[in-house]
């Protein structure tokens, strides 16, 4: 150990605590508003006892799970090809795929709606999952490909020597080794699909199909309307927003352990 | 010898690309073509007829103040993103040390990124409220009355107020990406450098920072894309105002399409947005060419 | 009356029953709109008409238009749509003219509608929507308790308004509260300034008879900046959101500009006791000191139209009639006048806990609807022009642009959309 390390460690700890606290202030503010009188903690109970809540959660879970599977699958396959295989038009195709990241989402609404209608997928989970995945795959392809670029090419050579096909090399070597970044893909896709608002609005019709992101808005409407009669204070909205955000927080915390575990286990040496 | 098989052309690669490109063709490429075609027409979104207007929408666009402001604001968002990256990198280096509670800190800092953008925007709106919000209350409380501002109403300040929200919400993502990259760098390299007498700053400057090159590149690219496509937070917090001070290309598209039924003009702005992005990213790739260390 | 003379009514009853059974194939009427909806109306309707189910989908206003556009595009549009009257024009190809339906309906009489409200939903000579929530958009509300406490009088000219604003600030209250971040609320003020500085000229400019760069209109726009600079509004007025309304409803604001609909209920005497001071309506003061009488801007907050391709137009019309008859049971707006004036007993009355305030407000609003020089609010011709005016106000108020330049920009937009 080098001299001065101990005081540096105290300084680091102090710095970390200060920075984190400052960054948490907005959340503390919202938390504070969510339990403001007269409702107090009752604000949360009020939202929790709403009968629609479980269905909204379920809808979002189905949509998110489907989007994750489709996105991670398509993106991993494509990333492997871009990172580890040699083929004509590789860069052209990568750039083509990247065009997705340049598309302002709001302009895609009408063509997407027309398409989903044409496929008879309007007001279905799949109708929501397909476009969500389509817009997520390119980004995650880059993320995974970038990670795979960091995996030594010698691993591929070794796989071929062991008699693996390309798919074998992908399935048995690259995919397992890319688990740390897959965790990121899963977390980010979950967040993206869970928090998306515009697509469910356009592609779903019935309220029982609505996702949490849509529900957040109807809660805001209700809170605004009912607060006039003093029945529900406007602060219930903050409680509702916290509860609607809760699943993302919980899932993130769970994935965080897997994520840190994978990264620190040093899969890449 | 060994690399020969690896470098052989693999026609099977296209099979790996098939699922991703099927989604791309149907849900991205076709809609882009739709937009491109639409940008030369007038369409109100409902009628059966598209009226050909040629380049009219593009001519109009280049005269619009809001488009100039959108571009300015995109550059401000990008500056904010660079600041974000710098903070995230410093935090990542800090949290890469064995500090007790660092996992908790990382988790907490990531939380804003987990929360839906709309919730973030609503929360910050209440924070910035000049009369009732906690920010001015705190500033006044500690005697800094002169720093209390009309955060979202002052045309010079509003865009930076929104940039700060973006930094706050996006920091956790950049941090986690940097941390993951840092941890993939062989610690023994740094230890060796330290033993060889290199100072901490030197190790960071000449070893860690260059090794993170690919991460920088990805984050810069994402920053460009995010900056040009900015929508949710300014849309919710200011609607692009006051007087376009916080508007973005995407807000202009949204407004023209959904408030004014100018689908053709909206499509033209979308096409313009895409062209700008493509140019910026090609430029970035050219300026910061990936250099493989073999 | 003989047996014989009753055959006609009997036959009629039988035919009606037959029709009733034909309709009894459960029909679902889908309504899409924004705001809090009016489930009360539809529940009562469904009790009376078990064969017709009514579903209501509410969404934020910002999302409503795109939602409806896409649904109409796909032929999946709801049977009834709730729109702001200004948006009816965008859906004129999709909506059913209602004139004939009303004329042929035995229960309704066109003459019983509040006439100015009805004209606002006429597009190309066709009545495309039934208006709801007649509203006096140019009025202000003041907190009488605060005024009494500070010894203030209702301001009638600009100096008095400034003095009241200053007194309120000194006492730690917000002065004149404006949700300036919201275009509609902003336009409510601009319209009143146009009315005082350039009486009648707004309508002329909308019609394209005079340019928006008319000096009187520019003067009205410029005065908006003066009011902001003089501190008449609360600080940071252009960055405000709904939250600023909380200040008024919690008794921390002196005056509020109409349009604070989210807190409307609290203003008209159905708020919980003790949460707000006594709130009363007041005219927009004569800021020009020219002695002009107040010219209120009138309008309607909502309108309901029928999808002309709906497979269930008859059932949809029955639902529409219920909407018309019951008026506005939830009364999100501080508005008491029913759009269909034939002995409607508003459920708002039953919830009120301050009848004196309610009666004063009703009298004030009825007088406004009869006032000379009253004009239709929010009638800017095109959404683009409306937005341009709102943007101009925003730019002028934040010192980014002069009123002259801002209004030139408005004129440019107006010329573009008129030439389209």
Short mmCIF file of N, CA, C and O in Angstrom, two decimals, chain C residues 18-109:
data_model
loop_
_atom_site.label_atom_id
_atom_site.label_comp_id
_atom_site.label_asym_id
_atom_site.label_seq_id
_atom_site.Cartn_x
_atom_site.Cartn_y
_atom_site.Cartn_z
N UNK C 18 -91.28 -2.61 -31.21
CA UNK C 18 -90.56 -3.39 -32.20
C UNK C 18 -89.19 -2.78 -32.45
O UNK C 18 -88.16 -3.46 -32.48
N UNK C 19 -89.20 -1.44 -32.60
CA UNK C 19 -87.94 -0.75 -32.80
C UNK C 19 -87.02 -0.98 -31.62
O UNK C 19 -85.83 -1.21 -31.76
N UNK C 20 -87.64 -0.91 -30.45
CA UNK C 20 -86.87 -1.10 -29.23
C UNK C 20 -86.17 -2.44 -29.24
O UNK C 20 -85.00 -2.54 -28.88
N UNK C 21 -86.88 -3.48 -29.67
CA UNK C 21 -86.25 -4.80 -29.70
C UNK C 21 -85.16 -4.88 -30.75
O UNK C 21 -84.15 -5.53 -30.57
N UNK C 22 -85.43 -4.16 -31.86
CA UNK C 22 -84.42 -4.14 -32.90
C UNK C 22 -83.13 -3.52 -32.36
O UNK C 22 -82.03 -3.98 -32.63
N UNK C 23 -83.31 -2.45 -31.56
CA UNK C 23 -82.15 -1.77 -31.01
C UNK C 23 -81.55 -2.58 -29.86
O UNK C 23 -80.40 -2.46 -29.53
N UNK C 24 -82.40 -3.44 -29.28
CA UNK C 24 -81.99 -4.12 -28.06
C UNK C 24 -80.81 -5.06 -28.24
O UNK C 24 -80.26 -5.56 -27.29
N UNK C 25 -80.43 -5.30 -29.51
CA UNK C 25 -79.19 -6.04 -29.72
C UNK C 25 -78.08 -5.20 -29.14
O UNK C 25 -77.71 -4.18 -29.69
N UNK C 26 -77.55 -5.61 -28.02
CA UNK C 26 -76.66 -4.74 -27.24
C UNK C 26 -75.69 -3.94 -28.09
O UNK C 26 -74.81 -4.46 -28.75
N UNK C 27 -75.90 -2.64 -28.02
CA UNK C 27 -75.05 -1.71 -28.76
C UNK C 27 -74.08 -1.07 -27.78
O UNK C 27 -74.46 -0.76 -26.66
N UNK C 28 -72.85 -0.94 -28.20
CA UNK C 28 -71.89 -0.24 -27.35
C UNK C 28 -71.48 1.06 -28.03
O UNK C 28 -71.07 1.07 -29.18
N UNK C 29 -71.67 2.13 -27.30
CA UNK C 29 -71.27 3.44 -27.81
C UNK C 29 -69.96 3.82 -27.15
O UNK C 29 -69.86 3.91 -25.92
N UNK C 30 -68.95 4.03 -27.97
CA UNK C 30 -67.64 4.37 -27.44
C UNK C 30 -67.43 5.88 -27.52
O UNK C 30 -67.63 6.49 -28.57
N UNK C 31 -67.03 6.45 -26.39
CA UNK C 31 -66.78 7.89 -26.34
C UNK C 31 -65.31 8.11 -26.00
O UNK C 31 -64.78 7.49 -25.08
N UNK C 32 -64.66 8.95 -26.75
CA UNK C 32 -63.27 9.26 -26.45
C UNK C 32 -63.14 10.77 -26.28
O UNK C 32 -63.68 11.55 -27.07
N UNK C 33 -62.43 11.15 -25.23
CA UNK C 33 -62.23 12.57 -24.99
C UNK C 33 -61.10 12.81 -24.03
O UNK C 33 -60.27 11.93 -23.82
N UNK C 34 -61.06 13.99 -23.47
CA UNK C 34 -59.98 14.28 -22.51
C UNK C 34 -60.61 14.82 -21.24
O UNK C 34 -61.79 15.14 -21.21
N UNK C 35 -59.79 14.91 -20.21
CA UNK C 35 -60.30 15.42 -18.94
C UNK C 35 -60.75 14.28 -18.06
O UNK C 35 -60.28 13.15 -18.18
N UNK C 36 -61.71 14.55 -17.21
CA UNK C 36 -62.07 13.57 -16.19
C UNK C 36 -63.27 12.73 -16.59
O UNK C 36 -63.65 11.81 -15.89
N UNK C 37 -63.87 13.07 -17.73
CA UNK C 37 -64.99 12.26 -18.17
C UNK C 37 -66.25 12.58 -17.37
O UNK C 37 -66.26 13.44 -16.50
N UNK C 38 -67.31 11.90 -17.69
CA UNK C 38 -68.56 12.14 -16.98
C UNK C 38 -69.33 10.82 -16.82
O UNK C 38 -70.42 10.65 -17.34
N UNK C 39 -68.70 9.94 -16.07
CA UNK C 39 -69.27 8.61 -15.86
C UNK C 39 -70.68 8.69 -15.28
O UNK C 39 -71.53 7.85 -15.60
N UNK C 40 -70.94 9.71 -14.48
CA UNK C 40 -72.26 9.86 -13.86
C UNK C 40 -73.36 9.91 -14.93
O UNK C 40 -74.39 9.25 -14.81
N UNK C 41 -73.09 10.68 -15.96
CA UNK C 41 -74.06 10.85 -17.03
C UNK C 41 -74.37 9.50 -17.68
O UNK C 41 -75.53 9.13 -17.89
N UNK C 42 -73.32 8.75 -17.96
CA UNK C 42 -73.50 7.52 -18.73
C UNK C 42 -74.09 6.41 -17.87
O UNK C 42 -74.83 5.57 -18.37
N UNK C 43 -73.76 6.42 -16.57
CA UNK C 43 -74.36 5.42 -15.70
C UNK C 43 -75.87 5.59 -15.67
O UNK C 43 -76.62 4.63 -15.80
N UNK C 44 -76.27 6.83 -15.52
CA UNK C 44 -77.71 7.09 -15.47
C UNK C 44 -78.34 6.71 -16.81
O UNK C 44 -79.42 6.13 -16.86
N UNK C 45 -77.64 7.02 -17.90
CA UNK C 45 -78.15 6.69 -19.22
C UNK C 45 -78.33 5.19 -19.38
O UNK C 45 -79.34 4.71 -19.90
N UNK C 46 -77.34 4.44 -18.92
CA UNK C 46 -77.40 2.99 -19.09
C UNK C 46 -78.49 2.38 -18.23
O UNK C 46 -79.09 1.37 -18.59
N UNK C 47 -78.76 3.00 -17.09
CA UNK C 47 -79.87 2.52 -16.27
C UNK C 47 -81.19 2.66 -17.01
O UNK C 47 -82.05 1.80 -16.95
N UNK C 48 -81.31 3.78 -17.73
CA UNK C 48 -82.54 4.03 -18.46
C UNK C 48 -82.59 3.27 -19.78
O UNK C 48 -83.65 2.98 -20.30
N UNK C 49 -81.43 2.99 -20.35
CA UNK C 49 -81.36 2.33 -21.66
C UNK C 49 -80.47 1.09 -21.57
O UNK C 49 -79.33 1.11 -21.99
N UNK C 50 -81.00 0.02 -21.01
CA UNK C 50 -80.15 -1.16 -20.75
C UNK C 50 -79.57 -1.77 -22.03
O UNK C 50 -78.59 -2.51 -21.96
N UNK C 51 -80.16 -1.45 -23.18
CA UNK C 51 -79.67 -2.08 -24.40
C UNK C 51 -78.44 -1.37 -24.97
O UNK C 51 -77.80 -1.86 -25.87
N UNK C 52 -78.16 -0.19 -24.43
CA UNK C 52 -77.03 0.57 -24.94
C UNK C 52 -75.96 0.69 -23.86
O UNK C 52 -76.22 1.21 -22.78
N UNK C 53 -74.81 0.14 -24.16
CA UNK C 53 -73.68 0.28 -23.23
C UNK C 53 -72.84 1.47 -23.68
O UNK C 53 -72.65 1.70 -24.86
N UNK C 54 -72.37 2.24 -22.71
CA UNK C 54 -71.54 3.40 -23.04
C UNK C 54 -70.18 3.22 -22.40
O UNK C 54 -70.08 2.98 -21.20
N UNK C 55 -69.14 3.26 -23.22
CA UNK C 55 -67.80 3.23 -22.65
C UNK C 55 -67.13 4.55 -22.93
O UNK C 55 -67.34 5.17 -23.97
N UNK C 56 -66.33 4.95 -21.98
CA UNK C 56 -65.73 6.27 -22.04
C UNK C 56 -64.23 6.13 -21.86
O UNK C 56 -63.77 5.48 -20.93
N UNK C 57 -63.47 6.68 -22.80
CA UNK C 57 -62.01 6.64 -22.66
C UNK C 57 -61.47 8.06 -22.64
O UNK C 57 -61.65 8.81 -23.60
N UNK C 58 -60.81 8.39 -21.55
CA UNK C 58 -60.29 9.74 -21.40
C UNK C 58 -58.78 9.71 -21.49
O UNK C 58 -58.14 8.77 -21.06
N UNK C 59 -58.22 10.75 -22.07
CA UNK C 59 -56.76 10.81 -22.18
C UNK C 59 -56.32 12.26 -22.08
O UNK C 59 -57.14 13.16 -22.16
N UNK C 60 -55.01 12.48 -21.93
CA UNK C 60 -54.55 13.86 -21.88
C UNK C 60 -54.86 14.55 -23.21
O UNK C 60 -54.79 13.92 -24.26
N UNK C 61 -55.15 15.83 -23.13
CA UNK C 61 -55.56 16.52 -24.34
C UNK C 61 -54.49 16.46 -25.42
O UNK C 61 -54.79 16.32 -26.60
N UNK C 62 -53.23 16.53 -24.99
CA UNK C 62 -52.15 16.51 -25.96
C UNK C 62 -52.12 15.25 -26.80
O UNK C 62 -51.61 15.24 -27.92
N UNK C 63 -52.66 14.16 -26.28
CA UNK C 63 -52.63 12.90 -27.00
C UNK C 63 -53.91 12.64 -27.78
O UNK C 63 -53.96 11.76 -28.62
N UNK C 64 -54.95 13.40 -27.44
CA UNK C 64 -56.27 13.09 -27.98
C UNK C 64 -56.32 13.22 -29.49
O UNK C 64 -56.85 12.34 -30.18
N UNK C 65 -55.76 14.31 -30.01
CA UNK C 65 -55.92 14.58 -31.43
C UNK C 65 -55.25 13.50 -32.27
O UNK C 65 -55.83 12.96 -33.22
N UNK C 66 -54.01 13.16 -31.88
CA UNK C 66 -53.31 12.12 -32.66
C UNK C 66 -54.05 10.79 -32.54
O UNK C 66 -54.18 10.03 -33.50
N UNK C 67 -54.56 10.54 -31.37
CA UNK C 67 -55.29 9.29 -31.16
C UNK C 67 -56.50 9.22 -32.09
O UNK C 67 -56.71 8.24 -32.80
N UNK C 68 -57.26 10.31 -32.12
CA UNK C 68 -58.46 10.31 -32.96
C UNK C 68 -58.10 10.24 -34.44
O UNK C 68 -58.74 9.54 -35.22
N UNK C 69 -57.03 10.98 -34.81
CA UNK C 69 -56.61 10.96 -36.21
C UNK C 69 -56.32 9.53 -36.66
O UNK C 69 -56.76 9.08 -37.72
N UNK C 70 -55.55 8.83 -35.83
CA UNK C 70 -55.17 7.48 -36.23
C UNK C 70 -56.37 6.56 -36.24
O UNK C 70 -56.50 5.69 -37.10
N UNK C 71 -57.27 6.77 -35.29
CA UNK C 71 -58.45 5.90 -35.24
C UNK C 71 -59.37 6.16 -36.44
O UNK C 71 -59.93 5.24 -37.01
N UNK C 72 -59.53 7.40 -36.82
CA UNK C 72 -60.36 7.70 -37.99
C UNK C 72 -59.71 7.13 -39.25
O UNK C 72 -60.37 6.57 -40.11
N UNK C 73 -58.40 7.29 -39.29
CA UNK C 73 -57.64 6.79 -40.43
C UNK C 73 -57.87 5.29 -40.62
O UNK C 73 -57.96 4.79 -41.73
N UNK C 74 -57.97 4.59 -39.51
CA UNK C 74 -58.08 3.13 -39.57
C UNK C 74 -59.53 2.67 -39.63
O UNK C 74 -59.81 1.48 -39.68
N UNK C 75 -60.46 3.63 -39.63
CA UNK C 75 -61.87 3.24 -39.60
C UNK C 75 -62.26 2.60 -38.28
O UNK C 75 -63.22 1.85 -38.20
N UNK C 76 -61.50 2.92 -37.22
CA UNK C 76 -61.77 2.36 -35.90
C UNK C 76 -62.20 3.45 -34.94
O UNK C 76 -62.00 3.33 -33.73
N UNK C 77 -62.73 4.53 -35.48
CA UNK C 77 -62.99 5.69 -34.63
C UNK C 77 -64.14 5.42 -33.67
O UNK C 77 -65.02 4.60 -33.94
N UNK C 78 -64.13 6.10 -32.53
CA UNK C 78 -65.24 5.95 -31.58
C UNK C 78 -66.52 6.55 -32.15
O UNK C 78 -66.49 7.30 -33.13
N UNK C 79 -67.64 6.22 -31.52
CA UNK C 79 -68.92 6.72 -32.00
C UNK C 79 -69.09 8.20 -31.69
O UNK C 79 -69.62 8.95 -32.48
N UNK C 80 -68.63 8.57 -30.49
CA UNK C 80 -68.74 9.97 -30.08
C UNK C 80 -67.37 10.48 -29.70
O UNK C 80 -66.61 9.80 -29.01
N UNK C 81 -67.04 11.67 -30.17
CA UNK C 81 -65.76 12.26 -29.80
C UNK C 81 -66.01 13.56 -29.06
O UNK C 81 -66.94 14.30 -29.36
N UNK C 82 -65.16 13.78 -28.07
CA UNK C 82 -65.20 15.03 -27.32
C UNK C 82 -64.01 15.87 -27.77
O UNK C 82 -62.87 15.41 -27.73
N UNK C 83 -64.29 17.07 -28.26
CA UNK C 83 -63.23 17.91 -28.81
C UNK C 83 -63.38 19.33 -28.30
O UNK C 83 -64.47 19.75 -27.91
N UNK C 84 -62.26 20.06 -28.33
CA UNK C 84 -62.42 21.49 -28.16
C UNK C 84 -63.04 22.00 -29.45
O UNK C 84 -62.70 21.53 -30.54
N UNK C 85 -63.97 22.98 -29.35
CA UNK C 85 -64.65 23.45 -30.56
C UNK C 85 -63.68 23.82 -31.67
O UNK C 85 -63.94 23.56 -32.84
N UNK C 86 -62.53 24.39 -31.29
CA UNK C 86 -61.55 24.82 -32.29
C UNK C 86 -61.00 23.67 -33.12
O UNK C 86 -60.48 23.88 -34.21
N UNK C 87 -61.10 22.45 -32.61
CA UNK C 87 -60.55 21.31 -33.33
C UNK C 87 -61.58 20.64 -34.25
O UNK C 87 -61.24 19.74 -35.01
N UNK C 88 -62.83 21.07 -34.17
CA UNK C 88 -63.87 20.43 -34.98
C UNK C 88 -63.53 20.49 -36.46
O UNK C 88 -63.76 19.55 -37.21
N UNK C 89 -62.92 21.64 -36.85
CA UNK C 89 -62.65 21.86 -38.27
C UNK C 89 -61.72 20.77 -38.83
O UNK C 89 -61.84 20.37 -39.98
N UNK C 90 -60.82 20.28 -37.96
CA UNK C 90 -59.88 19.25 -38.44
C UNK C 90 -60.60 17.92 -38.70
O UNK C 90 -60.05 17.06 -39.38
N UNK C 91 -61.77 17.77 -38.13
CA UNK C 91 -62.47 16.49 -38.26
C UNK C 91 -63.76 16.65 -39.07
O UNK C 91 -64.67 15.83 -38.97
N UNK C 92 -63.82 17.74 -39.86
CA UNK C 92 -65.09 18.01 -40.54
C UNK C 92 -65.46 16.91 -41.52
O UNK C 92 -66.62 16.69 -41.80
N UNK C 93 -64.46 16.19 -42.04
CA UNK C 93 -64.76 15.09 -42.96
C UNK C 93 -65.26 13.85 -42.23
O UNK C 93 -65.74 12.90 -42.85
N UNK C 94 -65.07 13.83 -40.92
CA UNK C 94 -65.39 12.62 -40.15
C UNK C 94 -66.64 12.74 -39.32
O UNK C 94 -67.14 11.74 -38.80
N UNK C 95 -67.13 13.98 -39.15
CA UNK C 95 -68.22 14.17 -38.20
C UNK C 95 -69.56 14.38 -38.90
O UNK C 95 -69.63 14.91 -40.01
N UNK C 96 -70.59 13.97 -38.20
CA UNK C 96 -71.94 14.04 -38.73
C UNK C 96 -72.55 15.40 -38.42
O UNK C 96 -72.54 15.83 -37.27
N UNK C 97 -73.07 16.12 -39.44
CA UNK C 97 -73.78 17.38 -39.13
C UNK C 97 -75.00 17.07 -38.26
O UNK C 97 -75.76 16.14 -38.56
N UNK C 98 -75.16 17.83 -37.19
CA UNK C 98 -76.19 17.49 -36.22
C UNK C 98 -77.48 18.29 -36.41
O UNK C 98 -78.48 18.02 -35.75
N UNK C 99 -77.44 19.29 -37.29
CA UNK C 99 -78.61 20.16 -37.47
C UNK C 99 -79.88 19.37 -37.71
O UNK C 99 -80.91 19.59 -37.06
N UNK C 100 -79.80 18.45 -38.68
CA UNK C 100 -81.00 17.71 -39.05
C UNK C 100 -81.47 16.83 -37.91
O UNK C 100 -82.68 16.69 -37.67
N UNK C 101 -80.54 16.24 -37.20
CA UNK C 101 -80.91 15.37 -36.08
C UNK C 101 -81.70 16.16 -35.03
O UNK C 101 -82.71 15.69 -34.52
N UNK C 102 -81.21 17.37 -34.74
CA UNK C 102 -81.91 18.18 -33.75
C UNK C 102 -83.27 18.60 -34.28
O UNK C 102 -84.28 18.50 -33.59
N UNK C 103 -83.28 19.04 -35.54
CA UNK C 103 -84.54 19.53 -36.12
C UNK C 103 -85.60 18.44 -36.14
O UNK C 103 -86.78 18.70 -35.89
N UNK C 104 -85.19 17.21 -36.40
CA UNK C 104 -86.17 16.13 -36.51
C UNK C 104 -86.45 15.46 -35.17
O UNK C 104 -87.21 14.52 -35.08
N UNK C 105 -85.79 15.95 -34.13
CA UNK C 105 -85.99 15.32 -32.83
C UNK C 105 -87.12 16.04 -32.10
O UNK C 105 -87.14 17.27 -31.99
N UNK C 106 -88.05 15.25 -31.60
CA UNK C 106 -89.23 15.83 -30.96
C UNK C 106 -88.87 16.43 -29.61
O UNK C 106 -89.56 17.33 -29.11
N UNK C 107 -87.84 15.94 -28.99
CA UNK C 107 -87.56 16.35 -27.62
C UNK C 107 -86.75 17.64 -27.52
O UNK C 107 -86.80 18.34 -26.53
N UNK C 108 -85.94 17.91 -28.56
CA UNK C 108 -85.05 19.05 -28.47
C UNK C 108 -85.51 20.18 -29.38
O UNK C 108 -86.06 19.95 -30.44
N UNK C 109 -85.25 21.38 -28.94
CA UNK C 109 -85.55 22.54 -29.75
C UNK C 109 -84.28 23.37 -29.89
O UNK C 109 -83.67 23.74 -28.89
#
